[in-house]
Amino acid sequence: MKEKITVPPLKIQGIKTKLVPLIRRAVKRNPAGLWLEPFMGSGVVGFNLKPKRAIFADTNPHIIAFYVGVQSGLVSPSAVKLFLETEGRKLEEGDAEYYYEVRRRFNAEHSPLDFLFLNRSCFNGMMRFNRSYEFNTPYGHKPFRFARAYVTKIVNQVARVSDLISRNDWRFLCQSFEETIAMATRDDFIYCDPPYIGRHVDYYDSWDMESEVLLRDSLVASRAPFMLSTWEHNKYRSNATIQTVWNKCFITTQEHFYHLGAKEENRNPMVEALLTNYAVEEERALSEKEYAQLTFDMF
């Protein structure tokens, strides 16, 4: 029987929900080690692999504040239910005018609950910020967005993540990927889902070739096993960095269809790539001896 996928309450472009089974099969890690995600994003991968000890980090302070709120109980299922029901009624009455009122309020006060509201009522689920780090995604034009069933769905997602956080030793940190990777040891595992170079998917910070090279160098210097999610190709173009920056990695691919994206060409099938510094074999548990014999120094 297939394990049910935990879907996080925040929607983010490029979310890896459909790739979780492939990632789960391809991960080789020491269960006692630390799981590190320098680019937390939605958190969907870590939430489904359920490590006992983990560091989820991101440069987007609003994502981190949201999950710190879940951890502290500020963003509880009951609080989310009451907030979305109340704000949903106001959206029904005020439509676009009220959406932009909440957006202005969030950019001034940075409430995690306003962040969730905007994330679920903005255009096509896009999380986008301007150069002043203000949320600037336009309205999705669905005044009846927060129907009872939809609110219940979001509340259940918050409840599931809240339960996972309470059962495990997880930390949520707002910091650079370099700082997060520097925390790793050889016994840990680093999973990276950075912004995709060559595609306009920024949700907080920019990403360029210099960033891509710095990420590779940081991962290599860590001496830890790592996995990086990126794109290999779609019908328009290919990702040249796989043959340049990441050419010494092992590669595993799978087609993935994106529904999020402002442009139609960004909502087409894409071949995703998992890049690792170890060979991906058939799914099976590793013994402590086998894990100790793995090498991650191919660069």
C-alpha positions as protocol buffer text, in pm:
chain_id: "A"
residue {
  index: 1
  type: MET
  ca { x: 0 y: 0 z: 0 }
}
residue {
  index: 2
  type: LYS
  ca { x: 135 y: 341 z: -97 }
}
residue {
  index: 3
  type: GLU
  ca { x: 209 y: 583 z: 183 }
}
residue {
  index: 4
  type: LYS
  ca { x: -14 y: 889 z: 178 }
}
residue {
  index: 5
  type: ILE
  ca { x: 164 y: 1209 z: 82 }
}
residue {
  index: 6
  type: THR
  ca { x: 155 y: 1491 z: 336 }
}
residue {
  index: 7
  type: VAL
  ca { x: 63 y: 1812 z: 154 }
}
residue {
  index: 8
  type: PRO
  ca { x: 184 y: 2129 z: 332 }
}
residue {
  index: 9
  type: PRO
  ca { x: -48 y: 2425 z: 392 }
}
residue {
  index: 10
  type: LEU
  ca { x: 164 y: 2672 z: 193 }
}
residue {
  index: 11
  type: LYS
  ca { x: 155 y: 2654 z: -186 }
}
residue {
  index: 12
  type: ILE
  ca { x: 479 y: 2740 z: -363 }
}
residue {
  index: 13
  type: GLN
  ca { x: 568 y: 2728 z: -731 }
}
residue {
  index: 14
  type: GLY
  ca { x: 777 y: 2422 z: -809 }
}
residue {
  index: 15
  type: ILE
  ca { x: 647 y: 2222 z: -511 }
}
residue {
  index: 16
  type: LYS
  ca { x: 775 y: 1864 z: -519 }
}
residue {
  index: 17
  type: THR
  ca { x: 461 y: 1682 z: -397 }
}
residue {
  index: 18
  type: LYS
  ca { x: 445 y: 1447 z: -696 }
}
residue {
  index: 19
  type: LEU
  ca { x: 818 y: 1377 z: -678 }
}
residue {
  index: 20
  type: VAL
  ca { x: 817 y: 1268 z: -313 }
}
residue {
  index: 21
  type: PRO
  ca { x: 800 y: 891 z: -393 }
}
residue {
  index: 22
  type: LEU
  ca { x: 1100 y: 919 z: -627 }
}
residue {
  index: 23
  type: ILE
  ca { x: 1297 y: 1131 z: -379 }
}
residue {
  index: 24
  type: ARG
  ca { x: 1213 y: 892 z: -95 }
}
residue {
  index: 25
  type: ARG
  ca { x: 1348 y: 597 z: -296 }
}
residue {
  index: 26
  type: ALA
  ca { x: 1664 y: 784 z: -398 }
}
residue {
  index: 27
  type: VAL
  ca { x: 1767 y: 918 z: -57 }
}
residue {
  index: 28
  type: LYS
  ca { x: 2058 y: 742 z: 118 }
}
residue {
  index: 29
  type: ARG
  ca { x: 2106 y: 877 z: 464 }
}
residue {
  index: 30
  type: ASN
  ca { x: 2202 y: 780 z: 813 }
}
residue {
  index: 31
  type: PRO
  ca { x: 1872 y: 771 z: 1010 }
}
residue {
  index: 32
  type: ALA
  ca { x: 2058 y: 902 z: 1315 }
}
residue {
  index: 33
  type: GLY
  ca { x: 2202 y: 1196 z: 1123 }
}
residue {
  index: 34
  type: LEU
  ca { x: 2065 y: 1544 z: 1074 }
}
residue {
  index: 35
  type: TRP
  ca { x: 1842 y: 1623 z: 776 }
}
residue {
  index: 36
  type: LEU
  ca { x: 1919 y: 1970 z: 635 }
}
residue {
  index: 37
  type: GLU
  ca { x: 1715 y: 2169 z: 384 }
}
residue {
  index: 38
  type: PRO
  ca { x: 1886 y: 2497 z: 289 }
}
residue {
  index: 39
  type: PHE
  ca { x: 1588 y: 2587 z: 66 }
}
residue {
  index: 40
  type: MET
  ca { x: 1285 y: 2483 z: 268 }
}
residue {
  index: 41
  type: GLY
  ca { x: 1019 y: 2629 z: 42 }
}
residue {
  index: 42
  type: SER
  ca { x: 699 y: 2439 z: 116 }
}
residue {
  index: 43
  type: GLY
  ca { x: 884 y: 2177 z: 320 }
}
residue {
  index: 44
  type: VAL
  ca { x: 702 y: 1897 z: 140 }
}
residue {
  index: 45
  type: VAL
  ca { x: 1005 y: 1669 z: 104 }
}
residue {
  index: 46
  type: GLY
  ca { x: 1116 y: 1680 z: 466 }
}
residue {
  index: 47
  type: PHE
  ca { x: 759 y: 1660 z: 591 }
}
residue {
  index: 48
  type: ASN
  ca { x: 717 y: 1332 z: 403 }
}
residue {
  index: 49
  type: LEU
  ca { x: 1055 y: 1176 z: 481 }
}
residue {
  index: 50
  type: LYS
  ca { x: 993 y: 1258 z: 850 }
}
residue {
  index: 51
  type: PRO
  ca { x: 1349 y: 1272 z: 986 }
}
residue {
  index: 52
  type: LYS
  ca { x: 1377 y: 1265 z: 1363 }
}
residue {
  index: 53
  type: ARG
  ca { x: 1622 y: 1558 z: 1357 }
}
residue {
  index: 54
  type: ALA
  ca { x: 1611 y: 1831 z: 1095 }
}
residue {
  index: 55
  type: ILE
  ca { x: 1697 y: 2189 z: 1011 }
}
residue {
  index: 56
  type: PHE
  ca { x: 1459 y: 2357 z: 770 }
}
residue {
  index: 57
  type: ALA
  ca { x: 1604 y: 2688 z: 649 }
}
residue {
  index: 58
  type: ASP
  ca { x: 1513 y: 2952 z: 396 }
}
residue {
  index: 59
  type: THR
  ca { x: 1599 y: 3315 z: 323 }
}
residue {
  index: 60
  type: ASN
  ca { x: 1226 y: 3394 z: 301 }
}
residue {
  index: 61
  type: PRO
  ca { x: 1142 y: 3506 z: 656 }
}
residue {
  index: 62
  type: HIS
  ca { x: 767 y: 3468 z: 603 }
}
residue {
  index: 63
  type: ILE
  ca { x: 790 y: 3095 z: 531 }
}
residue {
  index: 64
  type: ILE
  ca { x: 1005 y: 3043 z: 839 }
}
residue {
  index: 65
  type: ALA
  ca { x: 779 y: 3264 z: 1054 }
}
residue {
  index: 66
  type: PHE
  ca { x: 477 y: 3062 z: 944 }
}
residue {
  index: 67
  type: TYR
  ca { x: 627 y: 2729 z: 1052 }
}
residue {
  index: 68
  type: VAL
  ca { x: 773 y: 2877 z: 1370 }
}
residue {
  index: 69
  type: GLY
  ca { x: 415 y: 2988 z: 1436 }
}
residue {
  index: 70
  type: VAL
  ca { x: 290 y: 2634 z: 1380 }
}
residue {
  index: 71
  type: GLN
  ca { x: 559 y: 2504 z: 1615 }
}
residue {
  index: 72
  type: SER
  ca { x: 474 y: 2755 z: 1888 }
}
residue {
  index: 73
  type: GLY
  ca { x: 99 y: 2706 z: 1857 }
}
residue {
  index: 74
  type: LEU
  ca { x: 34 y: 3058 z: 1729 }
}
residue {
  index: 75
  type: VAL
  ca { x: -70 y: 2912 z: 1392 }
}
residue {
  index: 76
  type: SER
  ca { x: -289 y: 2634 z: 1531 }
}
residue {
  index: 77
  type: PRO
  ca { x: -561 y: 2445 z: 1342 }
}
residue {
  index: 78
  type: SER
  ca { x: -830 y: 2623 z: 1544 }
}
residue {
  index: 79
  type: ALA
  ca { x: -674 y: 2965 z: 1484 }
}
residue {
  index: 80
  type: VAL
  ca { x: -647 y: 2895 z: 1111 }
}
residue {
  index: 81
  type: LYS
  ca { x: -1009 y: 2780 z: 1094 }
}
residue {
  index: 82
  type: LEU
  ca { x: -1144 y: 3090 z: 1268 }
}
residue {
  index: 83
  type: PHE
  ca { x: -920 y: 3326 z: 1072 }
}
residue {
  index: 84
  type: LEU
  ca { x: -995 y: 3185 z: 726 }
}
residue {
  index: 85
  type: GLU
  ca { x: -1368 y: 3165 z: 794 }
}
residue {
  index: 86
  type: THR
  ca { x: -1374 y: 3527 z: 912 }
}
residue {
  index: 87
  type: GLU
  ca { x: -1148 y: 3663 z: 640 }
}
residue {
  index: 88
  type: GLY
  ca { x: -1322 y: 3449 z: 380 }
}
residue {
  index: 89
  type: ARG
  ca { x: -1654 y: 3618 z: 452 }
}
residue {
  index: 90
  type: LYS
  ca { x: -1487 y: 3957 z: 419 }
}
residue {
  index: 91
  type: LEU
  ca { x: -1338 y: 3850 z: 85 }
}
residue {
  index: 92
  type: GLU
  ca { x: -1683 y: 3747 z: -39 }
}
residue {
  index: 93
  type: GLU
  ca { x: -1812 y: 4095 z: 41 }
}
residue {
  index: 94
  type: GLY
  ca { x: -1510 y: 4301 z: -60 }
}
residue {
  index: 95
  type: ASP
  ca { x: -1366 y: 4089 z: -343 }
}
residue {
  index: 96
  type: ALA
  ca { x: -1047 y: 4242 z: -495 }
}
residue {
  index: 97
  type: GLU
  ca { x: -1061 y: 4551 z: -274 }
}
residue {
  index: 98
  type: TYR
  ca { x: -1041 y: 4338 z: 38 }
}
residue {
  index: 99
  type: TYR
  ca { x: -765 y: 4116 z: -100 }
}
residue {
  index: 100
  type: TYR
  ca { x: -545 y: 4420 z: -159 }
}
residue {
  index: 101
  type: GLU
  ca { x: -632 y: 4552 z: 185 }
}
residue {
  index: 102
  type: VAL
  ca { x: -500 y: 4231 z: 338 }
}
residue {
  index: 103
  type: ARG
  ca { x: -194 y: 4244 z: 115 }
}
residue {
  index: 104
  type: ARG
  ca { x: -114 y: 4596 z: 237 }
}
residue {
  index: 105
  type: ARG
  ca { x: -170 y: 4483 z: 594 }
}
residue {
  index: 106
  type: PHE
  ca { x: 63 y: 4186 z: 552 }
}
residue {
  index: 107
  type: ASN
  ca { x: 339 y: 4395 z: 397 }
}
residue {
  index: 108
  type: ALA
  ca { x: 318 y: 4628 z: 698 }
}
residue {
  index: 109
  type: GLU
  ca { x: 269 y: 4375 z: 981 }
}
residue {
  index: 110
  type: HIS
  ca { x: 388 y: 4036 z: 839 }
}
residue {
  index: 111
  type: SER
  ca { x: 123 y: 3823 z: 1011 }
}
residue {
  index: 112
  type: PRO
  ca { x: 167 y: 3448 z: 936 }
}
residue {
  index: 113
  type: LEU
  ca { x: -213 y: 3411 z: 913 }
}
residue {
  index: 114
  type: ASP
  ca { x: -237 y: 3694 z: 658 }
}
residue {
  index: 115
  type: PHE
  ca { x: 44 y: 3520 z: 469 }
}
residue {
  index: 116
  type: LEU
  ca { x: -159 y: 3199 z: 453 }
}
residue {
  index: 117
  type: PHE
  ca { x: -469 y: 3390 z: 341 }
}
residue {
  index: 118
  type: LEU
  ca { x: -280 y: 3562 z: 60 }
}
residue {
  index: 119
  type: ASN
  ca { x: -107 y: 3241 z: -43 }
}
residue {
  index: 120
  type: ARG
  ca { x: -446 y: 3074 z: -87 }
}
residue {
  index: 121
  type: SER
  ca { x: -631 y: 3358 z: -255 }
}
residue {
  index: 122
  type: CYS
  ca { x: -368 y: 3511 z: -485 }
}
residue {
  index: 123
  type: PHE
  ca { x: -333 y: 3447 z: -856 }
}
residue {
  index: 124
  type: ASN
  ca { x: -257 y: 3082 z: -935 }
}
residue {
  index: 125
  type: GLY
  ca { x: -90 y: 3017 z: -598 }
}
residue {
  index: 126
  type: MET
  ca { x: 217 y: 3220 z: -694 }
}
residue {
  index: 127
  type: MET
  ca { x: 439 y: 3334 z: -406 }
}
residue {
  index: 128
  type: ARG
  ca { x: 614 y: 3641 z: -538 }
}
residue {
  index: 129
  type: PHE
  ca { x: 787 y: 3943 z: -384 }
}
residue {
  index: 130
  type: ASN
  ca { x: 916 y: 4266 z: -534 }
}
residue {
  index: 131
  type: ARG
  ca { x: 1263 y: 4416 z: -489 }
}
residue {
  index: 132
  type: SER
  ca { x: 1146 y: 4581 z: -167 }
}
residue {
  index: 133
  type: TYR
  ca { x: 1055 y: 4233 z: -37 }
}
residue {
  index: 134
  type: GLU
  ca { x: 683 y: 4310 z: -45 }
}
residue {
  index: 135
  type: PHE
  ca { x: 433 y: 4041 z: -142 }
}
residue {
  index: 136
  type: ASN
  ca { x: 308 y: 4157 z: -483 }
}
residue {
  index: 137
  type: THR
  ca { x: 115 y: 3866 z: -636 }
}
residue {
  index: 138
  type: PRO
  ca { x: -218 y: 3994 z: -774 }
}
residue {
  index: 139
  type: TYR
  ca { x: -562 y: 3873 z: -672 }
}
residue {
  index: 140
  type: GLY
  ca { x: -690 y: 3538 z: -797 }
}
residue {
  index: 141
  type: HIS
  ca { x: -1044 y: 3676 z: -851 }
}
residue {
  index: 142
  type: LYS
  ca { x: -1219 y: 3403 z: -653 }
}
residue {
  index: 143
  type: PRO
  ca { x: -1426 y: 3581 z: -386 }
}
residue {
  index: 144
  type: PHE
  ca { x: -1577 y: 3252 z: -267 }
}
residue {
  index: 145
  type: ARG
  ca { x: -1237 y: 3090 z: -234 }
}
residue {
  index: 146
  type: PHE
  ca { x: -1271 y: 3001 z: 131 }
}
residue {
  index: 147
  type: ALA
  ca { x: -1569 y: 2770 z: 116 }
}
residue {
  index: 148
  type: ARG
  ca { x: -1617 y: 2537 z: 414 }
}
residue {
  index: 149
  type: ALA
  ca { x: -1457 y: 2235 z: 242 }
}
residue {
  index: 150
  type: TYR
  ca { x: -1154 y: 2438 z: 135 }
}
residue {
  index: 151
  type: VAL
  ca { x: -1100 y: 2579 z: 483 }
}
residue {
  index: 152
  type: THR
  ca { x: -1128 y: 2228 z: 629 }
}
residue {
  index: 153
  type: LYS
  ca { x: -866 y: 2104 z: 383 }
}
residue {
  index: 154
  type: ILE
  ca { x: -620 y: 2377 z: 487 }
}
residue {
  index: 155
  type: VAL
  ca { x: -692 y: 2323 z: 857 }
}
residue {
  index: 156
  type: ASN
  ca { x: -621 y: 1951 z: 818 }
}
residue {
  index: 157
  type: GLN
  ca { x: -292 y: 2030 z: 646 }
}
residue {
  index: 158
  type: VAL
  ca { x: -189 y: 2258 z: 932 }
}
residue {
  index: 159
  type: ALA
  ca { x: -291 y: 1992 z: 1184 }
}
residue {
  index: 160
  type: ARG
  ca { x: -84 y: 1725 z: 1010 }
}
residue {
  index: 161
  type: VAL
  ca { x: 229 y: 1940 z: 995 }
}
residue {
  index: 162
  type: SER
  ca { x: 177 y: 2051 z: 1355 }
}
residue {
  index: 163
  type: ASP
  ca { x: 165 y: 1687 z: 1463 }
}
residue {
  index: 164
  type: LEU
  ca { x: 487 y: 1607 z: 1274 }
}
residue {
  index: 165
  type: ILE
  ca { x: 668 y: 1903 z: 1429 }
}
residue {
  index: 166
  type: SER
  ca { x: 559 y: 1802 z: 1779 }
}
residue {
  index: 167
  type: ARG
  ca { x: 687 y: 1445 z: 1730 }
}
residue {
  index: 168
  type: ASN
  ca { x: 1032 y: 1539 z: 1600 }
}
residue {
  index: 169
  type: ASP
  ca { x: 1330 y: 1761 z: 1678 }
}
residue {
  index: 170
  type: TRP
  ca { x: 1293 y: 2016 z: 1400 }
}
residue {
  index: 171
  type: ARG
  ca { x: 1436 y: 2368 z: 1381 }
}
residue {
  index: 172
  type: PHE
  ca { x: 1323 y: 2642 z: 1143 }
}
residue {
  index: 173
  type: LEU
  ca { x: 1589 y: 2901 z: 1061 }
}
residue {
  index: 174
  type: CYS
  ca { x: 1594 y: 3209 z: 839 }
}
residue {
  index: 175
  type: GLN
  ca { x: 1945 y: 3209 z: 696 }
}
residue {
  index: 176
  type: SER
  ca { x: 2149 y: 3167 z: 378 }
}
residue {
  index: 177
  type: PHE
  ca { x: 2209 y: 2830 z: 217 }
}
residue {
  index: 178
  type: GLU
  ca { x: 2582 y: 2866 z: 288 }
}
residue {
  index: 179
  type: GLU
  ca { x: 2515 y: 2893 z: 661 }
}
residue {
  index: 180
  type: THR
  ca { x: 2287 y: 2590 z: 658 }
}
residue {
  index: 181
  type: ILE
  ca { x: 2522 y: 2369 z: 456 }
}
residue {
  index: 182
  type: ALA
  ca { x: 2812 y: 2467 z: 684 }
}
residue {
  index: 183
  type: MET
  ca { x: 2621 y: 2305 z: 972 }
}
residue {
  index: 184
  type: ALA
  ca { x: 2637 y: 1959 z: 810 }
}
residue {
  index: 185
  type: THR
  ca { x: 2870 y: 1675 z: 899 }
}
residue {
  index: 186
  type: ARG
  ca { x: 2947 y: 1359 z: 706 }
}
residue {
  index: 187
  type: ASP
  ca { x: 2679 y: 1176 z: 904 }
}
residue {
  index: 188
  type: ASP
  ca { x: 2408 y: 1418 z: 789 }
}
residue {
  index: 189
  type: PHE
  ca { x: 2212 y: 1453 z: 465 }
}
residue {
  index: 190
  type: ILE
  ca { x: 2151 y: 1769 z: 265 }
}
residue {
  index: 191
  type: TYR
  ca { x: 1848 y: 1803 z: 39 }
}
residue {
  index: 192
  type: CYS
  ca { x: 1849 y: 2111 z: -185 }
}
residue {
  index: 193
  type: ASP
  ca { x: 1565 y: 2252 z: -391 }
}
residue {
  index: 194
  type: PRO
  ca { x: 1708 y: 2588 z: -503 }
}
residue {
  index: 195
  type: PRO
  ca { x: 1538 y: 2830 z: -743 }
}
residue {
  index: 196
  type: TYR
  ca { x: 1565 y: 2694 z: -1095 }
}
residue {
  index: 197
  type: ILE
  ca { x: 1822 y: 2884 z: -1296 }
}
residue {
  index: 198
  type: GLY
  ca { x: 1692 y: 2993 z: -1634 }
}
residue {
  index: 199
  type: ARG
  ca { x: 1330 y: 3005 z: -1515 }
}
residue {
  index: 200
  type: HIS
  ca { x: 1146 y: 3297 z: -1354 }
}
residue {
  index: 201
  type: VAL
  ca { x: 1037 y: 3134 z: -1030 }
}
residue {
  index: 202
  type: ASP
  ca { x: 1178 y: 3373 z: -768 }
}
residue {
  index: 203
  type: TYR
  ca { x: 973 y: 3377 z: -452 }
}
residue {
  index: 204
  type: TYR
  ca { x: 1205 y: 3595 z: -247 }
}
residue {
  index: 205
  type: ASP
  ca { x: 1568 y: 3619 z: -359 }
}
residue {
  index: 206
  type: SER
  ca { x: 1723 y: 3618 z: -706 }
}
residue {
  index: 207
  type: TRP
  ca { x: 1925 y: 3325 z: -837 }
}
residue {
  index: 208
  type: ASP
  ca { x: 2200 y: 3327 z: -1097 }
}
residue {
  index: 209
  type: MET
  ca { x: 2499 y: 3127 z: -1218 }
}
residue {
  index: 210
  type: GLU
  ca { x: 2720 y: 3262 z: -942 }
}
residue {
  index: 211
  type: SER
  ca { x: 2469 y: 3131 z: -687 }
}
residue {
  index: 212
  type: GLU
  ca { x: 2458 y: 2793 z: -860 }
}
residue {
  index: 213
  type: VAL
  ca { x: 2838 y: 2756 z: -850 }
}
residue {
  index: 214
  type: LEU
  ca { x: 2853 y: 2869 z: -487 }
}
residue {
  index: 215
  type: LEU
  ca { x: 2591 y: 2609 z: -399 }
}
residue {
  index: 216
  type: ARG
  ca { x: 2793 y: 2333 z: -565 }
}
residue {
  index: 217
  type: ASP
  ca { x: 3114 y: 2441 z: -393 }
}
residue {
  index: 218
  type: SER
  ca { x: 2939 y: 2458 z: -55 }
}
residue {
  index: 219
  type: LEU
  ca { x: 2794 y: 2109 z: -97 }
}
residue {
  index: 220
  type: VAL
  ca { x: 3126 y: 1962 z: -203 }
}
residue {
  index: 221
  type: ALA
  ca { x: 3306 y: 2125 z: 90 }
}
residue {
  index: 222
  type: SER
  ca { x: 3054 y: 1977 z: 336 }
}
residue {
  index: 223
  type: ARG
  ca { x: 3165 y: 1618 z: 251 }
}
residue {
  index: 224
  type: ALA
  ca { x: 2808 y: 1510 z: 328 }
}
residue {
  index: 225
  type: PRO
  ca { x: 2578 y: 1307 z: 102 }
}
residue {
  index: 226
  type: PHE
  ca { x: 2349 y: 1543 z: -87 }
}
residue {
  index: 227
  type: MET
  ca { x: 2061 y: 1548 z: -329 }
}
residue {
  index: 228
  type: LEU
  ca { x: 1964 y: 1843 z: -544 }
}
residue {
  index: 229
  type: SER
  ca { x: 1636 y: 1886 z: -729 }
}
residue {
  index: 230
  type: THR
  ca { x: 1653 y: 2073 z: -1057 }
}
residue {
  index: 231
  type: TRP
  ca { x: 1509 y: 2057 z: -1406 }
}
residue {
  index: 232
  type: GLU
  ca { x: 1668 y: 1873 z: -1694 }
}
residue {
  index: 233
  type: HIS
  ca { x: 1463 y: 1987 z: -1992 }
}
residue {
  index: 234
  type: ASN
  ca { x: 1123 y: 2075 z: -2127 }
}
residue {
  index: 235
  type: LYS
  ca { x: 1003 y: 2115 z: -2485 }
}
residue {
  index: 236
  type: TYR
  ca { x: 1154 y: 2462 z: -2503 }
}
residue {
  index: 237
  type: ARG
  ca { x: 1508 y: 2421 z: -2368 }
}
residue {
  index: 238
  type: SER
  ca { x: 1751 y: 2221 z: -2157 }
}
residue {
  index: 239
  type: ASN
  ca { x: 1932 y: 2301 z: -1833 }
}
residue {
  index: 240
  type: ALA
  ca { x: 2293 y: 2354 z: -1935 }
}
residue {
  index: 241
  type: THR
  ca { x: 2422 y: 2356 z: -1575 }
}
residue {
  index: 242
  type: ILE
  ca { x: 2375 y: 1979 z: -1551 }
}
residue {
  index: 243
  type: GLN
  ca { x: 2657 y: 1934 z: -1802 }
}
residue {
  index: 244
  type: THR
  ca { x: 2874 y: 2210 z: -1657 }
}
residue {
  index: 245
  type: VAL
  ca { x: 2824 y: 2289 z: -1288 }
}
residue {
  index: 246
  type: TRP
  ca { x: 2684 y: 1947 z: -1191 }
}
residue {
  index: 247
  type: ASN
  ca { x: 2852 y: 1724 z: -1448 }
}
residue {
  index: 248
  type: LYS
  ca { x: 3011 y: 1494 z: -1187 }
}
residue {
  index: 249
  type: CYS
  ca { x: 2681 y: 1407 z: -1021 }
}
residue {
  index: 250
  type: PHE
  ca { x: 2470 y: 1097 z: -1065 }
}
residue {
  index: 251
  type: ILE
  ca { x: 2135 y: 1182 z: -1221 }
}
residue {
  index: 252
  type: THR
  ca { x: 1785 y: 1036 z: -1183 }
}
residue {
  index: 253
  type: THR
  ca { x: 1497 y: 1181 z: -1388 }
}
residue {
  index: 254
  type: GLN
  ca { x: 1119 y: 1186 z: -1391 }
}
residue {
  index: 255
  type: GLU
  ca { x: 861 y: 1386 z: -1585 }
}
residue {
  index: 256
  type: HIS
  ca { x: 664 y: 1633 z: -1376 }
}
residue {
  index: 257
  type: PHE
  ca { x: 375 y: 1861 z: -1475 }
}
residue {
  index: 258
  type: TYR
  ca { x: 362 y: 2208 z: -1322 }
}
residue {
  index: 259
  type: HIS
  ca { x: 23 y: 2368 z: -1262 }
}
residue {
  index: 260
  type: LEU
  ca { x: 165 y: 2681 z: -1098 }
}
residue {
  index: 261
  type: GLY
  ca { x: 304 y: 2963 z: -1305 }
}
residue {
  index: 262
  type: ALA
  ca { x: 198 y: 3298 z: -1443 }
}
residue {
  index: 263
  type: LYS
  ca { x: 286 y: 3203 z: -1801 }
}
residue {
  index: 264
  type: GLU
  ca { x: 144 y: 2912 z: -1994 }
}
residue {
  index: 265
  type: GLU
  ca { x: 490 y: 2792 z: -2102 }
}
residue {
  index: 266
  type: ASN
  ca { x: 575 y: 2746 z: -1733 }
}
residue {
  index: 267
  type: ARG
  ca { x: 280 y: 2511 z: -1686 }
}
residue {
  index: 268
  type: ASN
  ca { x: 390 y: 2230 z: -1916 }
}
residue {
  index: 269
  type: PRO
  ca { x: 548 y: 1890 z: -1857 }
}
residue {
  index: 270
  type: MET
  ca { x: 910 y: 1912 z: -1750 }
}
residue {
  index: 271
  type: VAL
  ca { x: 1168 y: 1643 z: -1692 }
}
residue {
  index: 272
  type: GLU
  ca { x: 1290 y: 1685 z: -1336 }
}
residue {
  index: 273
  type: ALA
  ca { x: 1637 y: 1573 z: -1229 }
}
residue {
  index: 274
  type: LEU
  ca { x: 1766 y: 1454 z: -895 }
}
residue {
  index: 275
  type: LEU
  ca { x: 2141 y: 1512 z: -874 }
}
residue {
  index: 276
  type: THR
  ca { x: 2335 y: 1319 z: -611 }
}
residue {
  index: 277
  type: ASN
  ca { x: 2696 y: 1257 z: -512 }
}
residue {
  index: 278
  type: TYR
  ca { x: 2623 y: 886 z: -475 }
}
residue {
  index: 279
  type: ALA
  ca { x: 2475 y: 621 z: -703 }
}
residue {
  index: 280
  type: VAL
  ca { x: 2099 y: 567 z: -673 }
}
residue {
  index: 281
  type: GLU
  ca { x: 2012 y: 197 z: -666 }
}
residue {
  index: 282
  type: GLU
  ca { x: 1699 y: -3 z: -600 }
}
residue {
  index: 283
  type: GLU
  ca { x: 1497 y: 97 z: -297 }
}
residue {
  index: 284
  type: ARG
  ca { x: 1624 y: -84 z: 14 }
}
residue {
  index: 285
  type: ALA
  ca { x: 1743 y: -11 z: 364 }
}
residue {
  index: 286
  type: LEU
  ca { x: 2115 y: 34 z: 419 }
}
residue {
  index: 287
  type: SER
  ca { x: 2296 y: -136 z: 703 }
}
residue {
  index: 288
  type: GLU
  ca { x: 2524 y: 75 z: 924 }
}
residue {
  index: 289
  type: LYS
  ca { x: 2824 y: -97 z: 765 }
}
residue {
  index: 290
  type: GLU
  ca { x: 2701 y: -21 z: 412 }
}
residue {
  index: 291
  type: TYR
  ca { x: 2634 y: 342 z: 500 }
}
residue {
  index: 292
  type: ALA
  ca { x: 2981 y: 379 z: 651 }
}
residue {
  index: 293
  type: GLN
  ca { x: 3136 y: 254 z: 326 }
}
residue {
  index: 294
  type: LEU
  ca { x: 2960 y: 508 z: 106 }
}
residue {
  index: 295
  type: THR
  ca { x: 3181 y: 779 z: -40 }
}
residue {
  index: 296
  type: PHE
  ca { x: 3072 y: 1131 z: -124 }
}
residue {
  index: 297
  type: ASP
  ca { x: 3399 y: 1279 z: -246 }
}
residue {
  index: 298
  type: MET
  ca { x: 3355 y: 1248 z: -623 }
}
residue {
  index: 299
  type: PHE
  ca { x: 3418 y: 1620 z: -687 }
}
